[in-house]
Short mmCIF file of C-alpha atoms in Angstrom, two decimals:
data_model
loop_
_atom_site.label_atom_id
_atom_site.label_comp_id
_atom_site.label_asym_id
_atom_site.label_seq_id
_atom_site.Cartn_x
_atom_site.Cartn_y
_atom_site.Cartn_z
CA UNK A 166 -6.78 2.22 35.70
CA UNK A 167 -9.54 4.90 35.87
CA UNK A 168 -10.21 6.64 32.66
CA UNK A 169 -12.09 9.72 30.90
CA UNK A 170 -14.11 10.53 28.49
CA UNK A 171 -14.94 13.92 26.43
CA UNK A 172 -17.10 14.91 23.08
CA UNK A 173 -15.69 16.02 20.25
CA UNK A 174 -17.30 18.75 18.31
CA UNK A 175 -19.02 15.50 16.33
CA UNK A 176 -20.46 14.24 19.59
CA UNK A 177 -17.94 11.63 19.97
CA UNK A 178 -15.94 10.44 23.01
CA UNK A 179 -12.73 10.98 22.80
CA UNK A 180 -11.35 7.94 25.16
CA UNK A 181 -8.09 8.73 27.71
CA UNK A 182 -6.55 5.76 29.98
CA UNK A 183 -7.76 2.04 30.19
CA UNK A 184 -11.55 1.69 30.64
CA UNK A 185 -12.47 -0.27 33.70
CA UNK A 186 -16.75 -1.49 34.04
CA UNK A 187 -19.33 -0.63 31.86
CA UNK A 188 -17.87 -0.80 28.17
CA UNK A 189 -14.22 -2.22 29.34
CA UNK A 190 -16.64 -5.08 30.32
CA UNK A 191 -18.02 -5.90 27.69
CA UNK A 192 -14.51 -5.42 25.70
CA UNK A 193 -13.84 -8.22 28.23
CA UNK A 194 -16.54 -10.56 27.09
CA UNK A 195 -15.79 -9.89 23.76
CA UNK A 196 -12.53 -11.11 23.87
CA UNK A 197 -13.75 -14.16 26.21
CA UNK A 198 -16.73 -15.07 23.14
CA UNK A 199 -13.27 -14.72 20.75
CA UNK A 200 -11.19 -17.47 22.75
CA UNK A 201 -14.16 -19.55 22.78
CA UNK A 202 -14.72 -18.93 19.03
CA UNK A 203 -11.18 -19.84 18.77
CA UNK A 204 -11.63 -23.20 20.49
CA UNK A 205 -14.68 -23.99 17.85
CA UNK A 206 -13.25 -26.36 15.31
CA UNK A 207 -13.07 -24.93 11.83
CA UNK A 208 -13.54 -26.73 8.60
CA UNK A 209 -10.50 -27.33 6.99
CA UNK A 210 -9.92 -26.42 3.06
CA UNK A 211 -11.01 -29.74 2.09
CA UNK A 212 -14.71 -29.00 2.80
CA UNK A 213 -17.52 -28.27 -0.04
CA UNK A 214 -18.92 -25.41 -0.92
CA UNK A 215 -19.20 -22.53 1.67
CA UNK A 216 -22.54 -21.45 3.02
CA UNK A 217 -24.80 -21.02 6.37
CA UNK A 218 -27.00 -23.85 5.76
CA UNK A 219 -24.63 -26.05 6.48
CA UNK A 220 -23.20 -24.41 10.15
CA UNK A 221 -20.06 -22.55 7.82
CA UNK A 222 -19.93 -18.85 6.59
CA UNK A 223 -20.38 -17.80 3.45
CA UNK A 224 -17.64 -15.67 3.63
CA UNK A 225 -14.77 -17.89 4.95
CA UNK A 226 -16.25 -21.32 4.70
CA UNK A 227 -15.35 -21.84 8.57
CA UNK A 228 -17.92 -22.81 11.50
CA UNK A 229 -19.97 -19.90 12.05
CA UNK A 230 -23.83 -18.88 13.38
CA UNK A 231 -25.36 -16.99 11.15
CA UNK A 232 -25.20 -13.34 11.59
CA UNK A 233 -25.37 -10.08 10.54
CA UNK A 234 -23.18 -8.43 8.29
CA UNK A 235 -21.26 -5.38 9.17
CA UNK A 236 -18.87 -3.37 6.66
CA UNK A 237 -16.07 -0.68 8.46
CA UNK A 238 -14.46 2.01 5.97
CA UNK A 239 -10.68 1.86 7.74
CA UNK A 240 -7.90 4.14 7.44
CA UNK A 241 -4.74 2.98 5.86
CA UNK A 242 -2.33 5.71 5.54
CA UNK A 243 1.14 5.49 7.45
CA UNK A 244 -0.44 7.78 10.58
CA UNK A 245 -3.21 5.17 10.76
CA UNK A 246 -1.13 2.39 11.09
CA UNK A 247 -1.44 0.27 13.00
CA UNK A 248 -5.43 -0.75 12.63
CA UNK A 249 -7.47 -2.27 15.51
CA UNK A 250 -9.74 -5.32 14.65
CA UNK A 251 -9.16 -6.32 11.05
CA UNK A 252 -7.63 -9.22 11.99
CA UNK A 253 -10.81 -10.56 12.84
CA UNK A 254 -12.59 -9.66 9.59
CA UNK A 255 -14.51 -12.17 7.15
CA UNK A 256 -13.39 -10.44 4.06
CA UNK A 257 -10.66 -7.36 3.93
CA UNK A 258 -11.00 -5.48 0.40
CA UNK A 259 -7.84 -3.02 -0.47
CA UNK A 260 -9.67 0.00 -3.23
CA UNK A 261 -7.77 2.34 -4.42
CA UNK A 262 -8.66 5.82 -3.36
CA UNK A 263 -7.40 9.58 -3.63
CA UNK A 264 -3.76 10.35 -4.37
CA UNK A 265 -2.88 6.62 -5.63
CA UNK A 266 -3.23 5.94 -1.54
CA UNK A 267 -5.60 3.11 -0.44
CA UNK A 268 -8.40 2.24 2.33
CA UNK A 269 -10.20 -0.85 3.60
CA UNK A 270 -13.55 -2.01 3.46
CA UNK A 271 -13.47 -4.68 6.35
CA UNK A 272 -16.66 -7.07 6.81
CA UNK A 273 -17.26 -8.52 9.80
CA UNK A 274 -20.18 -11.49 10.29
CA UNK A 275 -18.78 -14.23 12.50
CA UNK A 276 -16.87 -12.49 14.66
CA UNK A 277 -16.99 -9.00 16.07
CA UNK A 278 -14.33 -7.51 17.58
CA UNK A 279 -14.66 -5.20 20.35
CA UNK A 280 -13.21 -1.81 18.43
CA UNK A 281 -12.24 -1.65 14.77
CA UNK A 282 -10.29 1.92 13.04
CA UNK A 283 -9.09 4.53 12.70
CA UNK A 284 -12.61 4.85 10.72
CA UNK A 285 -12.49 6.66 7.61
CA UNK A 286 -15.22 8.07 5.00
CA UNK A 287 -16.85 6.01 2.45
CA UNK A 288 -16.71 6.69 -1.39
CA UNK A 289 -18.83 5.79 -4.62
CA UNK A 290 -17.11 2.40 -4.68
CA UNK A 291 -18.82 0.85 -1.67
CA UNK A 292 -22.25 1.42 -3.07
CA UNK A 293 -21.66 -1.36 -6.16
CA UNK A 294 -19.41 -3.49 -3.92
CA UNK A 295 -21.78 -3.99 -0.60
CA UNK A 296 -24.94 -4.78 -2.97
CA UNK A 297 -23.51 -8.48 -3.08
CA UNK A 298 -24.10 -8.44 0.65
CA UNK A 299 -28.23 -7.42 0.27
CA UNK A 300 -28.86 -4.70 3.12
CA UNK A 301 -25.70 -4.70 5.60
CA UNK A 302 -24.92 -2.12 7.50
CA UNK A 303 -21.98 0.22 7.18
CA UNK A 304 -19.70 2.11 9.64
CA UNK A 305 -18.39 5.06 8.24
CA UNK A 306 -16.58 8.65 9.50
CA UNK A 307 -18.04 11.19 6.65
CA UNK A 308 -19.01 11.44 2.83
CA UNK A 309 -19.06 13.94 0.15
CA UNK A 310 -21.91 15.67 0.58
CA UNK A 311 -22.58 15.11 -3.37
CA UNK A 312 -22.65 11.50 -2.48
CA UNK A 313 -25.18 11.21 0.49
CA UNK A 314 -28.24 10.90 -1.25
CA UNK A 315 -27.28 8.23 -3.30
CA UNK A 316 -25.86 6.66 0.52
CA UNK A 317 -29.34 7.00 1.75
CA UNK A 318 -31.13 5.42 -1.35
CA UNK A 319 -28.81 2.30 -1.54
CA UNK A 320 -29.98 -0.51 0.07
CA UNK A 321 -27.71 -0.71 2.93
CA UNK A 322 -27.75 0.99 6.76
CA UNK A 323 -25.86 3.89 7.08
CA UNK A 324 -24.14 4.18 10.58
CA UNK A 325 -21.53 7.41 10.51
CA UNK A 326 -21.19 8.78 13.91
CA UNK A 327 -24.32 11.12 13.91
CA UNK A 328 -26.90 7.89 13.39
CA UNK A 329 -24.30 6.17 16.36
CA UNK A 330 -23.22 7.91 18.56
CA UNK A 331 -22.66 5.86 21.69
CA UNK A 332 -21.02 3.17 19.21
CA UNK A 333 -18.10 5.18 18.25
CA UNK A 334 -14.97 6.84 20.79
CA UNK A 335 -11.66 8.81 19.93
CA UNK A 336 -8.40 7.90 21.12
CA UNK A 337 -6.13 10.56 22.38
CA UNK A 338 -2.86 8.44 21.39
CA UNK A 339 -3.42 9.65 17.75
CA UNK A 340 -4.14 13.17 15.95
CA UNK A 341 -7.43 13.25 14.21
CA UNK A 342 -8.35 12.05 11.54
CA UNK A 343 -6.95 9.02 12.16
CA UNK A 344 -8.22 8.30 15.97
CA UNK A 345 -12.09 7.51 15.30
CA UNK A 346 -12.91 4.18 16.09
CA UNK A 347 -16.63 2.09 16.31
CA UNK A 348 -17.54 -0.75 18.46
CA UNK A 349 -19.15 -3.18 15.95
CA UNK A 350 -21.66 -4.89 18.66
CA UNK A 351 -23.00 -1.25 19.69
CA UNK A 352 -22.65 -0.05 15.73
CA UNK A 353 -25.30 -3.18 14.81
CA UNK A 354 -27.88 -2.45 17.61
CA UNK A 355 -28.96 0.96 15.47
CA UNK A 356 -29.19 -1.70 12.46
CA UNK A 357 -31.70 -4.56 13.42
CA UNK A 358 -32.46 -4.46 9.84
CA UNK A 359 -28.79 -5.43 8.86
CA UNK A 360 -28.66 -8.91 6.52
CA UNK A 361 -27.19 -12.19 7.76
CA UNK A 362 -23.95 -12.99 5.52
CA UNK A 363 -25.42 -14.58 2.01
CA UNK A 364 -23.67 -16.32 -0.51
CA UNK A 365 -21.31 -13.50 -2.45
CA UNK A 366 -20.07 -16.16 -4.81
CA UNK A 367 -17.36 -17.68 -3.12
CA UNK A 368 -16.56 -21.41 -2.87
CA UNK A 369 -14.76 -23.50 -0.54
CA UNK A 370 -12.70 -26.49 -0.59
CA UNK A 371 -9.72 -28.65 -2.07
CA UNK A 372 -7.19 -26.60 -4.26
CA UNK A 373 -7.64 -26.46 -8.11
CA UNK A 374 -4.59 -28.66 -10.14
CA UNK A 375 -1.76 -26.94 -11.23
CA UNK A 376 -0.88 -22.86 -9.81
CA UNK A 377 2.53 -21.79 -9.59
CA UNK A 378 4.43 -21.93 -6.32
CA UNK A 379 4.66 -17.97 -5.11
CA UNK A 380 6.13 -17.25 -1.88
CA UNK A 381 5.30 -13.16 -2.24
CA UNK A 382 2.76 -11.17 -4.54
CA UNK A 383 2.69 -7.30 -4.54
CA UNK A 384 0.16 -5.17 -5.64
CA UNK A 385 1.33 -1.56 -6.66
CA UNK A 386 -0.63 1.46 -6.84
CA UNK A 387 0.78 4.83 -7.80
CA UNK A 388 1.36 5.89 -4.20
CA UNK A 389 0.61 2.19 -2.26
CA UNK A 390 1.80 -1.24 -1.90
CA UNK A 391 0.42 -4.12 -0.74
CA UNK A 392 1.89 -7.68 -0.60
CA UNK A 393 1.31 -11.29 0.58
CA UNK A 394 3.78 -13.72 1.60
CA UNK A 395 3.31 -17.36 2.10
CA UNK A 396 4.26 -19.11 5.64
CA UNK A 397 4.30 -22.82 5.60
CA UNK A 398 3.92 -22.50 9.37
CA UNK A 399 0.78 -20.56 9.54
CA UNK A 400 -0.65 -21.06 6.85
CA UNK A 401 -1.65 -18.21 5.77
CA UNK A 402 -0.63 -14.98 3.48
CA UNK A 403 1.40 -12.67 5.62
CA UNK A 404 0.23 -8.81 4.57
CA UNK A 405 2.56 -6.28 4.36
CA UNK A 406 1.55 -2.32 4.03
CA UNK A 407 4.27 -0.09 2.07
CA UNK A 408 7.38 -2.40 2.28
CA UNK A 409 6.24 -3.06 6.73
CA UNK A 410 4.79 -5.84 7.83
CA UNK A 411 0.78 -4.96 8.70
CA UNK A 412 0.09 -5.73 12.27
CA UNK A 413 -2.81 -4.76 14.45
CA UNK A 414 -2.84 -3.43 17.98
CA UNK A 415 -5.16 -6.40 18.86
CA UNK A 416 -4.23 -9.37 16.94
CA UNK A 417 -0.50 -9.41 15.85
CA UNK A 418 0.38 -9.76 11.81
CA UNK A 419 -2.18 -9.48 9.67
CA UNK A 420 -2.87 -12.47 7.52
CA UNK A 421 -5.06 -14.53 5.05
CA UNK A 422 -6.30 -17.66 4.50
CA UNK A 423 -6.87 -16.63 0.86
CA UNK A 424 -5.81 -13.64 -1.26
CA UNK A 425 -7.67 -12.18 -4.40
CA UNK A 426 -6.16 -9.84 -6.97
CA UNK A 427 -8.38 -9.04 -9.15
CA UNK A 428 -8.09 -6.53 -11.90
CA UNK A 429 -10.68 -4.21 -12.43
CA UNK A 430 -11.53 -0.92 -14.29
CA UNK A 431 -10.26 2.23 -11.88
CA UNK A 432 -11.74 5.27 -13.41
CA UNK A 433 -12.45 8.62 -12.19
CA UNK A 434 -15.97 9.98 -9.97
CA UNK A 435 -17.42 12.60 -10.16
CA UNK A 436 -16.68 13.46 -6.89
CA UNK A 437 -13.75 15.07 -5.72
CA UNK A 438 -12.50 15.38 -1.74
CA UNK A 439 -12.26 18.19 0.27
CA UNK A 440 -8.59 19.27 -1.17
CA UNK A 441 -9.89 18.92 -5.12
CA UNK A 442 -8.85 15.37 -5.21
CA UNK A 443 -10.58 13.28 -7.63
CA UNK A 444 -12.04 10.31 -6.00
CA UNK A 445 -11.81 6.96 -7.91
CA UNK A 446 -14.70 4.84 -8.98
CA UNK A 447 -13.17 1.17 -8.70
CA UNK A 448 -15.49 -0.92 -10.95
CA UNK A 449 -16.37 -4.67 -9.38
CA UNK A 450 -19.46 -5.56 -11.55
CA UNK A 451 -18.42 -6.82 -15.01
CA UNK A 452 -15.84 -9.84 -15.84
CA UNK A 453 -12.29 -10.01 -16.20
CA UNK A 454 -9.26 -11.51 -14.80
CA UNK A 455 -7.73 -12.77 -11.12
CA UNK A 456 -4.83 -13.88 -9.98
CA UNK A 457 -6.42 -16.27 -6.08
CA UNK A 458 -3.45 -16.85 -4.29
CA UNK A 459 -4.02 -20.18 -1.60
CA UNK A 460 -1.24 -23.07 -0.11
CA UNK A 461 1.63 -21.28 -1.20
CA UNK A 462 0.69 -21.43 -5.26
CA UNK A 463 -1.07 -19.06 -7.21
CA UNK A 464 -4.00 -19.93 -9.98
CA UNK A 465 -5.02 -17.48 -12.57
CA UNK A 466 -8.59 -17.13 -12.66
CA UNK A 467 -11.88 -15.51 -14.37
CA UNK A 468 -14.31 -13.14 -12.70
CA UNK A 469 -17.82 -12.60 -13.39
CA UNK A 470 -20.04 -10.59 -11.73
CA UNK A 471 -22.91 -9.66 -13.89
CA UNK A 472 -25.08 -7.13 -12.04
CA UNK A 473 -24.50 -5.27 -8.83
CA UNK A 474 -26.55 -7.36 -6.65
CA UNK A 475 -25.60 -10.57 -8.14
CA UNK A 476 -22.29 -12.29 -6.48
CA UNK A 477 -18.78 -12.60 -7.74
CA UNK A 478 -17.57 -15.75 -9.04
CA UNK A 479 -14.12 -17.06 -9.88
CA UNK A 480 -13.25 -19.59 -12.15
CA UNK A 481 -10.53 -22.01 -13.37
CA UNK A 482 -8.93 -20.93 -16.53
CA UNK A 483 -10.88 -24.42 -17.65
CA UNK A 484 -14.17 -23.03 -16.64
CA UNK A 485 -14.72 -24.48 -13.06
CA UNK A 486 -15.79 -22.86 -9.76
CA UNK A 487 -12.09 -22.34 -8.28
CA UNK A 488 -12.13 -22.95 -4.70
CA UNK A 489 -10.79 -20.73 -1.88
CA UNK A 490 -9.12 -21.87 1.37
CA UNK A 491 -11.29 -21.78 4.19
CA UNK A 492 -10.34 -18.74 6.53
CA UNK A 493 -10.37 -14.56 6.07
CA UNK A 494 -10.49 -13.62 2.44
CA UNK A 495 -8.60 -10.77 1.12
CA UNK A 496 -9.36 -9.26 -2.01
CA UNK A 497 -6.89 -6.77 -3.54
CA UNK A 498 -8.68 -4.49 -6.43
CA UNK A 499 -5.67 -4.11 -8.72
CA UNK A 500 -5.96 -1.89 -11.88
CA UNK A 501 -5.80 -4.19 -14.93
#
């Protein structure tokens, strides 16, 4: 099918029909490098410790070359739904943002989709939370404009559309705002800079004693809802958005290998959005509690991360590292 392509007053393409050559192809090969990806065999959640020194990522504890680390703001309101490519991120974080509503922060390192949105704006939160990752770059539709200097002094790599153009297109099957979406692989050639994956803190391998069998966990927020529930078959935590099951357009249900609540301090900026909104400031560096959800049980847990760039850890009530299952990590940022 031919298709066209227009700017919006942004400079971004707004995309009509099914591409065919030059960026359908490498959509293509994208999809080809996932299969084979796919075929790779993973380490199971019996293995050690996560990291890249040993051929597994940091951030899942599965087979993985090193590389570098991407962060995509994402849309989750109703009209947004659903997303393209978070299925095939590292690490999904739920914040809470204006109006009790919340957005994604989806990192990608191992595997990059070929599209990921709708892409939304970032907010004061992300600054704190990506420090863990050292200098990673971060696709983004807007910001405050209160907020963008202390964007550009944060050790990270800004890419909104005006610093990428050519990585990010518009879809014409949604109304805008909620029809921007990047193409990671194009989004990370204007970051050359961007850091490989580190060690954030998390650890991988067999299950601590004890939890609680849980088949679902919600998460409320004053205008949100996000739950897991357990299936024996897959193995994994099937997410649900709002009381619907979360799917994407690329990659069926969404789901985790390993699900995070952990309860935070959710105060208010001092920015506001473009409708007087307050704009939360969700608080990750600090300690408190968790709630890691893995196998079907839930463990309660401890959470320490002392400064901004250190990593987060999570620990046994006892003490001990508590270990995740290997596979996409989801952490929920629940108000305590």
């Amino acid at each position: 099918m031919s298709w066209t392509a227009g700017l919006d007053p942004e400079g971004v393409r707004t995309v009509r029909g099914e591409r065919t050559g030059g960026a359908g192809t490498r959509r293509l090969l994208g999809l080809l490098a996932a299969v084979l990806l796919a075929a790779v065999p993973a380490c199971g959640g019996d293995g050690g410790d996560g990291g890249d020194g040993d051929g597994r990522s940091p951030l899942t504890g599965e087979a993985a070359e090193p590389g570098p680390v991407l962060a995509v703001k994402v849309d989750n309101v109703g009209p947004a739904r659903p997303q393209t490519g978070v299925g095939r991120a590292d690490v999904v974080y739920v914040e809470q943002v204006e109006g009790g509503l919340t957005r994604l922060m989806a990192v990608f390192s191992s595997r990059l989709p070929p599209s990921v949105g709708p892409v939304r704006s970032a907010r004061e939160t992300d600054l704190d939370l990506l420090r863990q990752y050292g200098s990673p770059a971060l696709a983004y539709s807007g910001v405050q404009a209160k907020l963008q200097p202390a964007i550009d002094d944060a050790p990270l790599h800004p890419l909104p559309p005006g610093r990428a153009e050519d990585a990010y297109e518009r879809s014409d099957n949604r109304a805008a705002p909620h029809n921007l979406y990047v193409r990671p692989a194009a989004a990370l050639r204007h970051a050359p800079g961007a850091d490989d994956a580190p060690d954030i803190g998390f650890r991988f391998g067999p299950a601590p004693s004890g939890g609680r069998e849980t088949r679902v966990r919600r998460v409320t927020y004053p205008a949100a809802e996000v739950a897991f529930s357990w299936s024996p078959e897959r193995r994994r935590w099937l997410v649900s958005m709002d009381g619907e099951p979360a799917v994407t357009t690329d990659g069926g249900r969404l789901a985790a290998a390993t699900v995070v609540v952990q309860y935070v301090d959710i105060a208010d900026s001092h920015f506001r959005d473009k409708f007087g909104n307050v704009s939360p400031l969700t608080r990750t560096t600090g300690s408190g509690t968790a709630l890691v959800l893995r196998d079907g049980r839930s463990y309660p847990a401890r959470w320490q991360r002392p400064d901004a760039g250190d990593g987060t850890e999570f620990t046994t009530e006892s003490g001990d590292r508590l270990n995740f299952a290997a596979g996409p990590v989801w952490v929920v940022f629940a108000p305590r």
